[in-house]
Short mmCIF file of N, CA and C in Angstrom, two decimals:
data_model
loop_
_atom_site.label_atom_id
_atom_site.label_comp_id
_atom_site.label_asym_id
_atom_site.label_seq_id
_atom_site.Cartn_x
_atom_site.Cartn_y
_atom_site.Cartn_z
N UNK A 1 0.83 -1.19 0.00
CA UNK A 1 0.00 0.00 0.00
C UNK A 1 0.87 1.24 0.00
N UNK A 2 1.56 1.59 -1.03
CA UNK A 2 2.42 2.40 -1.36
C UNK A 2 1.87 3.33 -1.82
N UNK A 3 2.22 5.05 -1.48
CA UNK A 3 1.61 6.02 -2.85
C UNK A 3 2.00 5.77 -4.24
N UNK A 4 2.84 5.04 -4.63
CA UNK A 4 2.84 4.46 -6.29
C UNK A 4 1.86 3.30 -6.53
N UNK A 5 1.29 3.04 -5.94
CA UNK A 5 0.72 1.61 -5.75
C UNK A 5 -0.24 1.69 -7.61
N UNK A 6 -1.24 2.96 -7.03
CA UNK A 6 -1.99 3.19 -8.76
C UNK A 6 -1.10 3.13 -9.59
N UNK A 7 0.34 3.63 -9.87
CA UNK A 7 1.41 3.79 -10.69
C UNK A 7 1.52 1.79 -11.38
N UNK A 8 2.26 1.75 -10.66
CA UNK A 8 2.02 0.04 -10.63
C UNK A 8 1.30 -1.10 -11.02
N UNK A 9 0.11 -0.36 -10.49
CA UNK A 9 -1.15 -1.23 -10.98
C UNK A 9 -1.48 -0.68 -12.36
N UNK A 10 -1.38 0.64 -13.17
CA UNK A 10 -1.46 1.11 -14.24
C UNK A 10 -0.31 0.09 -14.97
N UNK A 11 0.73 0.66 -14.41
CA UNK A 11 1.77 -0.08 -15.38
C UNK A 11 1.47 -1.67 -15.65
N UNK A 12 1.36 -2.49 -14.40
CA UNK A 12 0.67 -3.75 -15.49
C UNK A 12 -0.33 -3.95 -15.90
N UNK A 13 -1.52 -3.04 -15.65
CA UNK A 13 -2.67 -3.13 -17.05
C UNK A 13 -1.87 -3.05 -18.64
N UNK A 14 -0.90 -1.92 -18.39
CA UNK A 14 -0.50 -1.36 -19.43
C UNK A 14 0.21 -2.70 -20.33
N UNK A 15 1.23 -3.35 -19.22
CA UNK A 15 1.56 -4.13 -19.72
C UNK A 15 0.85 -5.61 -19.89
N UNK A 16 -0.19 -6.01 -19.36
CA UNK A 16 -0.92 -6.52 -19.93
C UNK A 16 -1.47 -6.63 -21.09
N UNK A 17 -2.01 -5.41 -21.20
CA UNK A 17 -2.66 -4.86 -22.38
C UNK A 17 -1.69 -5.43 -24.20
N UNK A 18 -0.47 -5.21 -23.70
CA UNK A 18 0.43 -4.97 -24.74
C UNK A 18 1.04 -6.16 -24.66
N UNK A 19 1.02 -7.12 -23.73
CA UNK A 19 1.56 -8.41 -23.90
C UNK A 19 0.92 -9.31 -24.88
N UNK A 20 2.17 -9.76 -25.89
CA UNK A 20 1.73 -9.87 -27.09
C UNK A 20 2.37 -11.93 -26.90
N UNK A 21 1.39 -12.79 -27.31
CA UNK A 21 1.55 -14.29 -27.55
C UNK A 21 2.28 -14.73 -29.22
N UNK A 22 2.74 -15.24 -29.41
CA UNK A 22 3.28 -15.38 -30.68
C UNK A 22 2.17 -16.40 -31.32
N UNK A 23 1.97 -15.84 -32.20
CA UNK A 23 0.85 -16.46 -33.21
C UNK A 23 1.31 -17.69 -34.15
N UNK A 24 0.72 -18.40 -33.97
CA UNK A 24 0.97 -20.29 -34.81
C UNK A 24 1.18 -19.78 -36.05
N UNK A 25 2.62 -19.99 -36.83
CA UNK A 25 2.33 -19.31 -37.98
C UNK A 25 3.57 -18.26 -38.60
N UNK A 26 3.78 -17.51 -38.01
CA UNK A 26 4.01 -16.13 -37.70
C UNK A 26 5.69 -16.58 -38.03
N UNK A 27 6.35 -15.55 -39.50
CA UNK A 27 7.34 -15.68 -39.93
C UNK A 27 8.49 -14.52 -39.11
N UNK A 28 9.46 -14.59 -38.89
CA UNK A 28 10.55 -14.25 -38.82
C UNK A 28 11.13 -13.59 -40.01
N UNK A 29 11.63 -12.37 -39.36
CA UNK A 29 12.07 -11.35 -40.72
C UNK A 29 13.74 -11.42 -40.50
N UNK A 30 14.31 -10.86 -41.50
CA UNK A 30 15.98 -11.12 -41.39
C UNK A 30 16.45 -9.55 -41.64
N UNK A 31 17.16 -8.94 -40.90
CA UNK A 31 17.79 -7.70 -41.37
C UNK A 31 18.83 -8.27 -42.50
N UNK A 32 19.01 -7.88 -43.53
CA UNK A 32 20.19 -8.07 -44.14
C UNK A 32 21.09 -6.97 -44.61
N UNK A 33 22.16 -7.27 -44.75
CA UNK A 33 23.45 -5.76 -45.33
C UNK A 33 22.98 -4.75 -45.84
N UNK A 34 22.79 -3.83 -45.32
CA UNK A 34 22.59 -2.59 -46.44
C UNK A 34 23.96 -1.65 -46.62
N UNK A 35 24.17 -2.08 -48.23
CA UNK A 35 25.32 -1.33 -49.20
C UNK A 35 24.81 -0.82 -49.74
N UNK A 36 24.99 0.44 -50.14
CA UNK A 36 25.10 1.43 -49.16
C UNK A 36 24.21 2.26 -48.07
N UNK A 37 24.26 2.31 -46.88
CA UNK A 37 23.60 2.46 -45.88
C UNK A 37 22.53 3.73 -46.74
N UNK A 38 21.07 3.13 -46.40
CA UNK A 38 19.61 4.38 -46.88
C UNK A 38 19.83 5.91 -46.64
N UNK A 39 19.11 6.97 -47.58
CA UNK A 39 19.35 7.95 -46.69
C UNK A 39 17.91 8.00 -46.11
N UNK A 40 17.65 8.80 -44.90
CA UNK A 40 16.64 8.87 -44.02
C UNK A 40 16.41 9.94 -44.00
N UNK A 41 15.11 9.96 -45.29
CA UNK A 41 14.57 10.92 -45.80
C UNK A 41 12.84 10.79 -45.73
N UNK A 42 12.55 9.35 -45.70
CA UNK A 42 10.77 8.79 -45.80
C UNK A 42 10.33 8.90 -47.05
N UNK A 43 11.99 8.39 -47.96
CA UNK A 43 11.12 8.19 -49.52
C UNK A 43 11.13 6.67 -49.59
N UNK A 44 12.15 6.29 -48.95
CA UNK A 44 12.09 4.81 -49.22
C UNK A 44 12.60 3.75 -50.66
N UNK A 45 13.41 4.82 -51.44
CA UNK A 45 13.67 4.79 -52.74
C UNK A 45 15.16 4.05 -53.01
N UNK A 46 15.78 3.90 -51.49
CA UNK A 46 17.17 3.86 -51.84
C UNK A 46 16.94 1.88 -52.29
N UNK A 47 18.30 2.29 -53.06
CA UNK A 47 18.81 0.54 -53.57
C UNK A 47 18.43 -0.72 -52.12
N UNK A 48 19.18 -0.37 -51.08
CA UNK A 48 18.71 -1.53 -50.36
C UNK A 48 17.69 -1.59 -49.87
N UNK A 49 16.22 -1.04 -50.06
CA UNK A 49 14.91 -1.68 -49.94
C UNK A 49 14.57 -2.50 -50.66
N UNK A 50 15.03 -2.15 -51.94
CA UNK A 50 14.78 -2.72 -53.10
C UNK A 50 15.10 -4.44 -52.89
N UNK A 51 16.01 -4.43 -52.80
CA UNK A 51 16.75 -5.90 -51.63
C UNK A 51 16.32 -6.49 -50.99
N UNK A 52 15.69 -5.74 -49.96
CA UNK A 52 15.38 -6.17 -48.67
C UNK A 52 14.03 -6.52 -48.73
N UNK A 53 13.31 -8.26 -48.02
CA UNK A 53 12.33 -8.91 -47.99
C UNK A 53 11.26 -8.09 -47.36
N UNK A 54 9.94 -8.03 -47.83
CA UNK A 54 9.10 -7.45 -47.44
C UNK A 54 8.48 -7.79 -46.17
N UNK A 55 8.11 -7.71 -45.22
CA UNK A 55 7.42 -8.13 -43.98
C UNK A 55 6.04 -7.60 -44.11
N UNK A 56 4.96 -8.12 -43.81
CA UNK A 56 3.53 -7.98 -43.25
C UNK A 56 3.03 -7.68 -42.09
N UNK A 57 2.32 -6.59 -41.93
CA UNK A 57 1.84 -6.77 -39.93
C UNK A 57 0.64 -7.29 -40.10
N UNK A 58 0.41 -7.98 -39.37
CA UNK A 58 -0.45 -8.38 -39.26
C UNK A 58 -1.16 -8.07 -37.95
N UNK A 59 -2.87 -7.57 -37.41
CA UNK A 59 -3.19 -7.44 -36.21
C UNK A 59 -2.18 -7.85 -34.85
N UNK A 60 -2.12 -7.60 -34.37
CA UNK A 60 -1.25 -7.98 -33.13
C UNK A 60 -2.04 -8.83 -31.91
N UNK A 61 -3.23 -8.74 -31.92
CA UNK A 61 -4.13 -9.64 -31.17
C UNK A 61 -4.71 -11.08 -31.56
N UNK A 62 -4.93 -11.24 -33.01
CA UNK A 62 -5.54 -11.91 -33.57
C UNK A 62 -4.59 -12.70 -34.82
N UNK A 63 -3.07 -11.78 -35.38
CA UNK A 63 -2.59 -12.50 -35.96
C UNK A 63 -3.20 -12.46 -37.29
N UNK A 64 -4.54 -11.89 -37.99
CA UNK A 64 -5.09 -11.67 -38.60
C UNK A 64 -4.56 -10.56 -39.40
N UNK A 65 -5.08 -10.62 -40.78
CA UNK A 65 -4.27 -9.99 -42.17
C UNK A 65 -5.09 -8.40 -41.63
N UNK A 66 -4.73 -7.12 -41.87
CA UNK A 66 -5.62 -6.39 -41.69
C UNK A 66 -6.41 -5.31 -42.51
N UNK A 67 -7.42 -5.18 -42.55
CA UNK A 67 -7.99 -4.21 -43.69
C UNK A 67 -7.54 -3.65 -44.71
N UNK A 68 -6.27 -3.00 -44.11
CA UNK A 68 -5.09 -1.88 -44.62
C UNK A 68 -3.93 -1.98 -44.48
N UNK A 69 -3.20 -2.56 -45.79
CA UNK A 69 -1.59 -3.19 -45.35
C UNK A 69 -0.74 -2.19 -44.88
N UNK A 70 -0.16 -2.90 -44.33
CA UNK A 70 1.04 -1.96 -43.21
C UNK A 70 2.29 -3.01 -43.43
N UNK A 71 3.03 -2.30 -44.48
CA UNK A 71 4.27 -3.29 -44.61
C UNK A 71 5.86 -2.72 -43.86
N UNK A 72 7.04 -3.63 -44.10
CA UNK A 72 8.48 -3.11 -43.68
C UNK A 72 9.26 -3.73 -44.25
N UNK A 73 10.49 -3.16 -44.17
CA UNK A 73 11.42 -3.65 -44.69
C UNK A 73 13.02 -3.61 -43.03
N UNK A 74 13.59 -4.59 -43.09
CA UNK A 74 14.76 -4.31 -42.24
C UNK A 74 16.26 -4.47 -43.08
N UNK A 75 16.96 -3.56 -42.52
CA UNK A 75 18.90 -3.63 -42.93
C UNK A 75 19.40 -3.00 -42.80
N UNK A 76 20.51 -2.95 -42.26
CA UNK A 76 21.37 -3.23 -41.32
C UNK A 76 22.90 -2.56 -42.01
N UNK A 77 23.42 -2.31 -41.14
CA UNK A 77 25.28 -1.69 -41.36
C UNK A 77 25.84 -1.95 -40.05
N UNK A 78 27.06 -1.78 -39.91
CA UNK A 78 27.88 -1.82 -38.72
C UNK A 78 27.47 -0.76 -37.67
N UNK A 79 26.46 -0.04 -38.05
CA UNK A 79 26.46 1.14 -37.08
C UNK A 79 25.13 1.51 -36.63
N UNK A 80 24.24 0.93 -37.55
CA UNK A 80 22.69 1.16 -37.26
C UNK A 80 21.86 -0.04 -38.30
N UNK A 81 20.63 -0.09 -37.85
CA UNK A 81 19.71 -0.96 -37.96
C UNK A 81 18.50 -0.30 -38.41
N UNK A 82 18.13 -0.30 -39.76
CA UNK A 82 17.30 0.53 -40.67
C UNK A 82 15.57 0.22 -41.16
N UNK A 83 14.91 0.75 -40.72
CA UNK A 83 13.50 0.00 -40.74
C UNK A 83 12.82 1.49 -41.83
N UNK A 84 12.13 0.50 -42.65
CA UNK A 84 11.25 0.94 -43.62
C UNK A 84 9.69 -0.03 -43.02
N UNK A 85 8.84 1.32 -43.01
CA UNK A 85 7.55 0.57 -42.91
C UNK A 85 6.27 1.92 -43.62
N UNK A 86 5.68 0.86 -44.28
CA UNK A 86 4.31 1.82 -45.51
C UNK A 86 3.47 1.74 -45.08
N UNK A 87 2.78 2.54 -44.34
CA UNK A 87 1.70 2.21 -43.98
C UNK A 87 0.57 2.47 -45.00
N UNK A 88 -0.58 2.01 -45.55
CA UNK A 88 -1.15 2.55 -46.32
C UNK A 88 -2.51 2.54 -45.68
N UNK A 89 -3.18 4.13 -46.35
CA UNK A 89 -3.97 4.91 -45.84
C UNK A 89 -5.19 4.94 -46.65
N UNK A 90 -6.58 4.42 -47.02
CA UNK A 90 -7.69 5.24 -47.78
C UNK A 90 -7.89 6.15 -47.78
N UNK A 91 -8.00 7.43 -46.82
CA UNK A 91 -8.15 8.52 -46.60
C UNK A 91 -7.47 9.15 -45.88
N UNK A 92 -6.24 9.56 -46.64
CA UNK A 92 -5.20 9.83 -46.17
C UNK A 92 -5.77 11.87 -45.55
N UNK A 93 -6.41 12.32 -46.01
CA UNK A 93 -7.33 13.50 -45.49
C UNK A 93 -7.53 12.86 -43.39
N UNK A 94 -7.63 12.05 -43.22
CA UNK A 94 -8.43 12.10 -42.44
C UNK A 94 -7.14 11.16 -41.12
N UNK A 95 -5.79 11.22 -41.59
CA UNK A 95 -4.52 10.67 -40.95
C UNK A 95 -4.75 11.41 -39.59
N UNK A 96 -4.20 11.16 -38.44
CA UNK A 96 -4.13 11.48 -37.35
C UNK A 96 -2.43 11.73 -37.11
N UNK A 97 -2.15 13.40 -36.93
CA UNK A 97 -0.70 13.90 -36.74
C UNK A 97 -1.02 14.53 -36.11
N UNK A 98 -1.33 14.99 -34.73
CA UNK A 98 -1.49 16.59 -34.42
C UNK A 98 -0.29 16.57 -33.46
N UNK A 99 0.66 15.47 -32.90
CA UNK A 99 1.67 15.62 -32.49
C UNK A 99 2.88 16.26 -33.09
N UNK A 100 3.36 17.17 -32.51
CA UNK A 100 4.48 18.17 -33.46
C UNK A 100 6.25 18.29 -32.52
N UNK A 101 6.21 17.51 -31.65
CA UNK A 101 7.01 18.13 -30.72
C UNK A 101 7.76 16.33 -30.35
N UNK A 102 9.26 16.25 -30.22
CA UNK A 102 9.68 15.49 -29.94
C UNK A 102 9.35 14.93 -28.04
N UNK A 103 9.08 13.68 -28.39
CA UNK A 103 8.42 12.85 -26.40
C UNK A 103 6.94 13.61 -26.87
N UNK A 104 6.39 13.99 -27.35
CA UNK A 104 4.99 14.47 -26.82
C UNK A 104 4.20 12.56 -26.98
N UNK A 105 3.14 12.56 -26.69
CA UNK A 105 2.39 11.60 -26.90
C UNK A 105 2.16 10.88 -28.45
N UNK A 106 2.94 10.83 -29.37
CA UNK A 106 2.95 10.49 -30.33
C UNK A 106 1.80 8.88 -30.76
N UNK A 107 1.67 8.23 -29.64
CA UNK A 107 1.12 7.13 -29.94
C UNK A 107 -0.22 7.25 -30.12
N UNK A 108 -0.57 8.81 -29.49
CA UNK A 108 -2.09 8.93 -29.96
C UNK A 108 -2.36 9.28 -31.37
N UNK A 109 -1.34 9.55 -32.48
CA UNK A 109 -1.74 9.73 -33.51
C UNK A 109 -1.56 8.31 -34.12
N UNK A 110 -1.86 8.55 -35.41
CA UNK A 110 -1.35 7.25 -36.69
C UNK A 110 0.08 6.69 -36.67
N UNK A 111 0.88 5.81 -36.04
CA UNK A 111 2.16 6.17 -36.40
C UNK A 111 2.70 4.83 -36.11
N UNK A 112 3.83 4.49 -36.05
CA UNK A 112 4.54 3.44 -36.70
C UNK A 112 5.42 3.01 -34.94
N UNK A 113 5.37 1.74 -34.51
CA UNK A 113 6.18 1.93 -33.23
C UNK A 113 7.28 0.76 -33.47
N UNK A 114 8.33 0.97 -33.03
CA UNK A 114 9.09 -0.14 -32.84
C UNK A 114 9.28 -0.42 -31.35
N UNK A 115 9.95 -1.69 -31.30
CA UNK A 115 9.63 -2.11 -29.56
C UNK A 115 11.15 -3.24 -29.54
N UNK A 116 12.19 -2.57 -29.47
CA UNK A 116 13.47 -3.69 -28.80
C UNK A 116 13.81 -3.86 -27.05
N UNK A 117 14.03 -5.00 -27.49
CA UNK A 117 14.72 -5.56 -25.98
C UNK A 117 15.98 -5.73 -25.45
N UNK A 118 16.53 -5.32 -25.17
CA UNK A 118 17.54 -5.01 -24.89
C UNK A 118 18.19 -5.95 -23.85
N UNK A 119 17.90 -6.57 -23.13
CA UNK A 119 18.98 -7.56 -22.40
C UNK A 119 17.76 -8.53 -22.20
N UNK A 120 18.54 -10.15 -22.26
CA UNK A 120 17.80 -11.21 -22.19
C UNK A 120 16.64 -11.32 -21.51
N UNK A 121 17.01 -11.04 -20.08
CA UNK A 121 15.91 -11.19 -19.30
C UNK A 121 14.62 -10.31 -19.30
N UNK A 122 14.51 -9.64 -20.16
CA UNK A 122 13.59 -8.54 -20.59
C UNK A 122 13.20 -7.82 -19.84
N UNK A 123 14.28 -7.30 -18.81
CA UNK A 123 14.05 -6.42 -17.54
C UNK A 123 14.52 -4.65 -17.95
N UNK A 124 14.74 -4.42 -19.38
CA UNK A 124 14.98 -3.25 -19.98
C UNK A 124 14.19 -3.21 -21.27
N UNK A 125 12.98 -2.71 -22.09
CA UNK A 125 13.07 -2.40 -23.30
C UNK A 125 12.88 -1.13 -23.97
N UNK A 126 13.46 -0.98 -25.28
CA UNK A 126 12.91 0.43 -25.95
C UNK A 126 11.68 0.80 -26.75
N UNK A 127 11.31 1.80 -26.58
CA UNK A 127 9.87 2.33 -27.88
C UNK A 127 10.23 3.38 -28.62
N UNK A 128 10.56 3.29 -29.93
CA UNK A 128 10.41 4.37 -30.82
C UNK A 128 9.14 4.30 -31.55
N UNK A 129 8.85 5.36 -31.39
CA UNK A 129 7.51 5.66 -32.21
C UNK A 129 7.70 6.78 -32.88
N UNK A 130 6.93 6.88 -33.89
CA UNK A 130 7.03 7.87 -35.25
C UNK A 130 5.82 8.01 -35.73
N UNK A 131 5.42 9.45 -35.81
CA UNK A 131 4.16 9.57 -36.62
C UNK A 131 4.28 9.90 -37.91
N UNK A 132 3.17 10.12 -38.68
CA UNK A 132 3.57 10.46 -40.42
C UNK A 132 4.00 11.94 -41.00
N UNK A 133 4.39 12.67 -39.73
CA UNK A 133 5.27 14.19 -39.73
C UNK A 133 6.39 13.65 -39.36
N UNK A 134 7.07 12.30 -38.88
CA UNK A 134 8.27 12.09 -38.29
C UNK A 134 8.79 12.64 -37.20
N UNK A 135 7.89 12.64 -36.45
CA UNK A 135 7.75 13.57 -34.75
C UNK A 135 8.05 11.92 -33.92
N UNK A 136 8.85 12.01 -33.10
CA UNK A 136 9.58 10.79 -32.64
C UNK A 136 9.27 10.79 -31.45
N UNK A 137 8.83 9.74 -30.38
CA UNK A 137 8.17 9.60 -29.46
C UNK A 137 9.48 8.68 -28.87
N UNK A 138 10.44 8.57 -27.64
CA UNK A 138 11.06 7.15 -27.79
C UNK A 138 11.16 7.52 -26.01
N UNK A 139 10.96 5.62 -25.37
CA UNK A 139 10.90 5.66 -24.02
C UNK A 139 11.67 4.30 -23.86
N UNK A 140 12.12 4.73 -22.74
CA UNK A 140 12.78 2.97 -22.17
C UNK A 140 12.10 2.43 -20.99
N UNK A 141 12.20 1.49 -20.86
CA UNK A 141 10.84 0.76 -20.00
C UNK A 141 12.10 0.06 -19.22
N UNK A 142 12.09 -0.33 -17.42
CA UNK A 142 12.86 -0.78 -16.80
C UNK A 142 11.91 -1.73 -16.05
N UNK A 143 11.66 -2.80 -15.62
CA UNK A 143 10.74 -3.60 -14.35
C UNK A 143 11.49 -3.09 -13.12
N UNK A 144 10.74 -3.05 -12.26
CA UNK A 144 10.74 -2.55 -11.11
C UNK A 144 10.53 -3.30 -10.22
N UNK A 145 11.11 -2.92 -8.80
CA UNK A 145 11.00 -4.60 -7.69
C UNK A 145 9.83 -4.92 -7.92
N UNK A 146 8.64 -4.62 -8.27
CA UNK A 146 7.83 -5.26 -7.91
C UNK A 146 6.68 -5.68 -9.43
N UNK A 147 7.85 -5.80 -9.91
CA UNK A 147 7.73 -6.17 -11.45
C UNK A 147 6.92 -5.48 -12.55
N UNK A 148 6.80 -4.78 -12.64
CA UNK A 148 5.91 -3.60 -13.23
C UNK A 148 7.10 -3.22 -14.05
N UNK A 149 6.76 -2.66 -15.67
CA UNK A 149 7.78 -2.41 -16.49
C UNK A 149 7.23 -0.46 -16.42
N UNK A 150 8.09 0.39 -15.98
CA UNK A 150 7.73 1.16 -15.77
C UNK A 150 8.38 2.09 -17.49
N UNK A 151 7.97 3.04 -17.88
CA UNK A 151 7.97 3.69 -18.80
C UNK A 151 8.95 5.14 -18.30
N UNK A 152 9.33 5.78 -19.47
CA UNK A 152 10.70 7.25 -19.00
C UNK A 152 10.79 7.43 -20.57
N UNK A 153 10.35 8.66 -20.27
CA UNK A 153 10.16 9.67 -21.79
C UNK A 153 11.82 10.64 -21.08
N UNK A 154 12.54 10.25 -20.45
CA UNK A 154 13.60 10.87 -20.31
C UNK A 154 14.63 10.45 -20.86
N UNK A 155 14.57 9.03 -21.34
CA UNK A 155 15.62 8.62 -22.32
C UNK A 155 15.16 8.88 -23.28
N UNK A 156 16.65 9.73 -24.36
CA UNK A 156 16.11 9.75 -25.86
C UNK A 156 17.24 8.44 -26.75
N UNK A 157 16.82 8.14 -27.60
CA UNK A 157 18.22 7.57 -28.57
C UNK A 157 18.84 7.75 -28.84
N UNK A 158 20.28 8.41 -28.91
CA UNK A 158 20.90 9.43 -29.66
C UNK A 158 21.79 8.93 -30.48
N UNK A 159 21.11 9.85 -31.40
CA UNK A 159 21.56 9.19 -32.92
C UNK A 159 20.60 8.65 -33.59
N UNK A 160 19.74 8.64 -33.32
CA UNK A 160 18.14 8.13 -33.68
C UNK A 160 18.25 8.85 -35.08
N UNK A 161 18.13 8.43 -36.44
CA UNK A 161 17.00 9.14 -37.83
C UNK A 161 16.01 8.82 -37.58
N UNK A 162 14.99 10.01 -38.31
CA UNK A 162 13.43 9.39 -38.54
C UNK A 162 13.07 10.18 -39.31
N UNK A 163 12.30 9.83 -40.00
CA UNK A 163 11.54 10.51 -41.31
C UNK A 163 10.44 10.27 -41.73
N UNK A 164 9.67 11.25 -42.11
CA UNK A 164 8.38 10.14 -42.50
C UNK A 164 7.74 11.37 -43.86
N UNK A 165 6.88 10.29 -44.93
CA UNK A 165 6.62 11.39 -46.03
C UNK A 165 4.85 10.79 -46.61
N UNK A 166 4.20 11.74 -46.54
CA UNK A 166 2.62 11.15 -46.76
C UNK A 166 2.29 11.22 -48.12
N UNK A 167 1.72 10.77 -49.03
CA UNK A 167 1.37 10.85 -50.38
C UNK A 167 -0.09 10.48 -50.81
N UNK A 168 -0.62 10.26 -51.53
CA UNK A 168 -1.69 9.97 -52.18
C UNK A 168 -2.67 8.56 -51.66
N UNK A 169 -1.84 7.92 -51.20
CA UNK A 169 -2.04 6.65 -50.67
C UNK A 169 -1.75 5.94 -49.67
N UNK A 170 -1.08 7.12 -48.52
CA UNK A 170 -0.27 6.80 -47.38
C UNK A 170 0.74 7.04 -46.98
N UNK A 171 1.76 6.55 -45.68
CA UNK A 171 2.44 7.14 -45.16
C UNK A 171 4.00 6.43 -45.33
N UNK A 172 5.22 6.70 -45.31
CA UNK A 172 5.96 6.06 -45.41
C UNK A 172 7.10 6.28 -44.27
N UNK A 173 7.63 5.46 -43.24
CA UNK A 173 8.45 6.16 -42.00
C UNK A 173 9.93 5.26 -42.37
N UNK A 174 10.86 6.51 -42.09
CA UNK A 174 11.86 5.56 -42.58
C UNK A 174 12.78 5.75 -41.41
N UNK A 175 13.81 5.01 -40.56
CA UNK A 175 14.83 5.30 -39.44
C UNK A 175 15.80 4.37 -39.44
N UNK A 176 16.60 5.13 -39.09
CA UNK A 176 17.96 4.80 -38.49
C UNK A 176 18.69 4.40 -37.07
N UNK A 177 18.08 3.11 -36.50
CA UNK A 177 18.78 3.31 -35.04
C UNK A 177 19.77 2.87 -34.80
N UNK A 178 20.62 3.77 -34.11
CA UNK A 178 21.87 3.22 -34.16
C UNK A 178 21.85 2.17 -32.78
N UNK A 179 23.08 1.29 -33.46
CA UNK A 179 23.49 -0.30 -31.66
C UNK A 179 24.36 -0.27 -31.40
#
């Protein structure tokens, strides 16, 4: 009966919520070499996409194909780890950006998240998130004695690219994280 106690109990709804089962099925993507490393711009045009195997998201609950493809691409250099992902939009009029400001709440708009783990025991991970202005959202998550993965918009990435470019048919986010 701690004054963090609500803190706590939020944090594992939260993480509940987001605890994700691996779906029967469900392929494995490969970063491979990128010669010469993309530029990170959110055109998505450079030679090693072109290369690089396409990935599918699929719902995250259900594992299910979804309405509106949301594809990626991964690769890789000695210095950073490069993700292309398209999201595509019907009504791209009606996208959700009103985030403008780096850490603001980015996840409430339309936007693209990545989620690494960082040491085995999965007692550290990261969130970059990106909306389709390329407004970068990124937090590190630590468990806490009492196991709760707590969230900190005080770590940034540094060295982080991000880019993102909207068109006729959707959104395209392109980044650079460096390892």
């Amino acid at each position: 009966e701690g004054f963090l106690e609500h803190v706590e109990a939020e944090a594992r709804g939260y993480y509940e919520q987001k605890k994700q089962q691996p779906v029967a099925g469900m392929s494995q993507t490969i970063a491979y070499l990128a010669a010469p490393a993309p530029t990170v711009d959110g055109q998505g045009t450079d030679a090693c996409w072109a290369a690089a195997p396409v990935g599918v998201m699929n719902d995250w609950k259900s594992g299910k194909a979804p309405q509106v493809a949301t594809t990626f691409r991964l690769a890789h250099d000695a210095t950073h780890l490069y993700v292309l992902a398209r999201c595509d939009e019907p009504s791209v009029a009606r996208l959700r950006a009103e985030r403008t400001q780096r850490d603001d709440d980015v996840f409430c708009d339309d936007c693209v998240e990545l989620h690494v783990t960082g040491v085995a025991d999965q007692s550290r991970t990261y969130q970059i998130i990106v909306n389709s202005k390329g407004v970068v959202e990124d937090l590190m998550y630590q468990r806490n004695e009492g196991g709760a993965m707590v969230g900190s918009k005080a770590w940034n990435c540094t060295g982080l690219q991000a880019a993102a470019a909207v068109d006729a048919t959707g959104y395209t986010v392109e980044l650079a994280v460096p390892l």
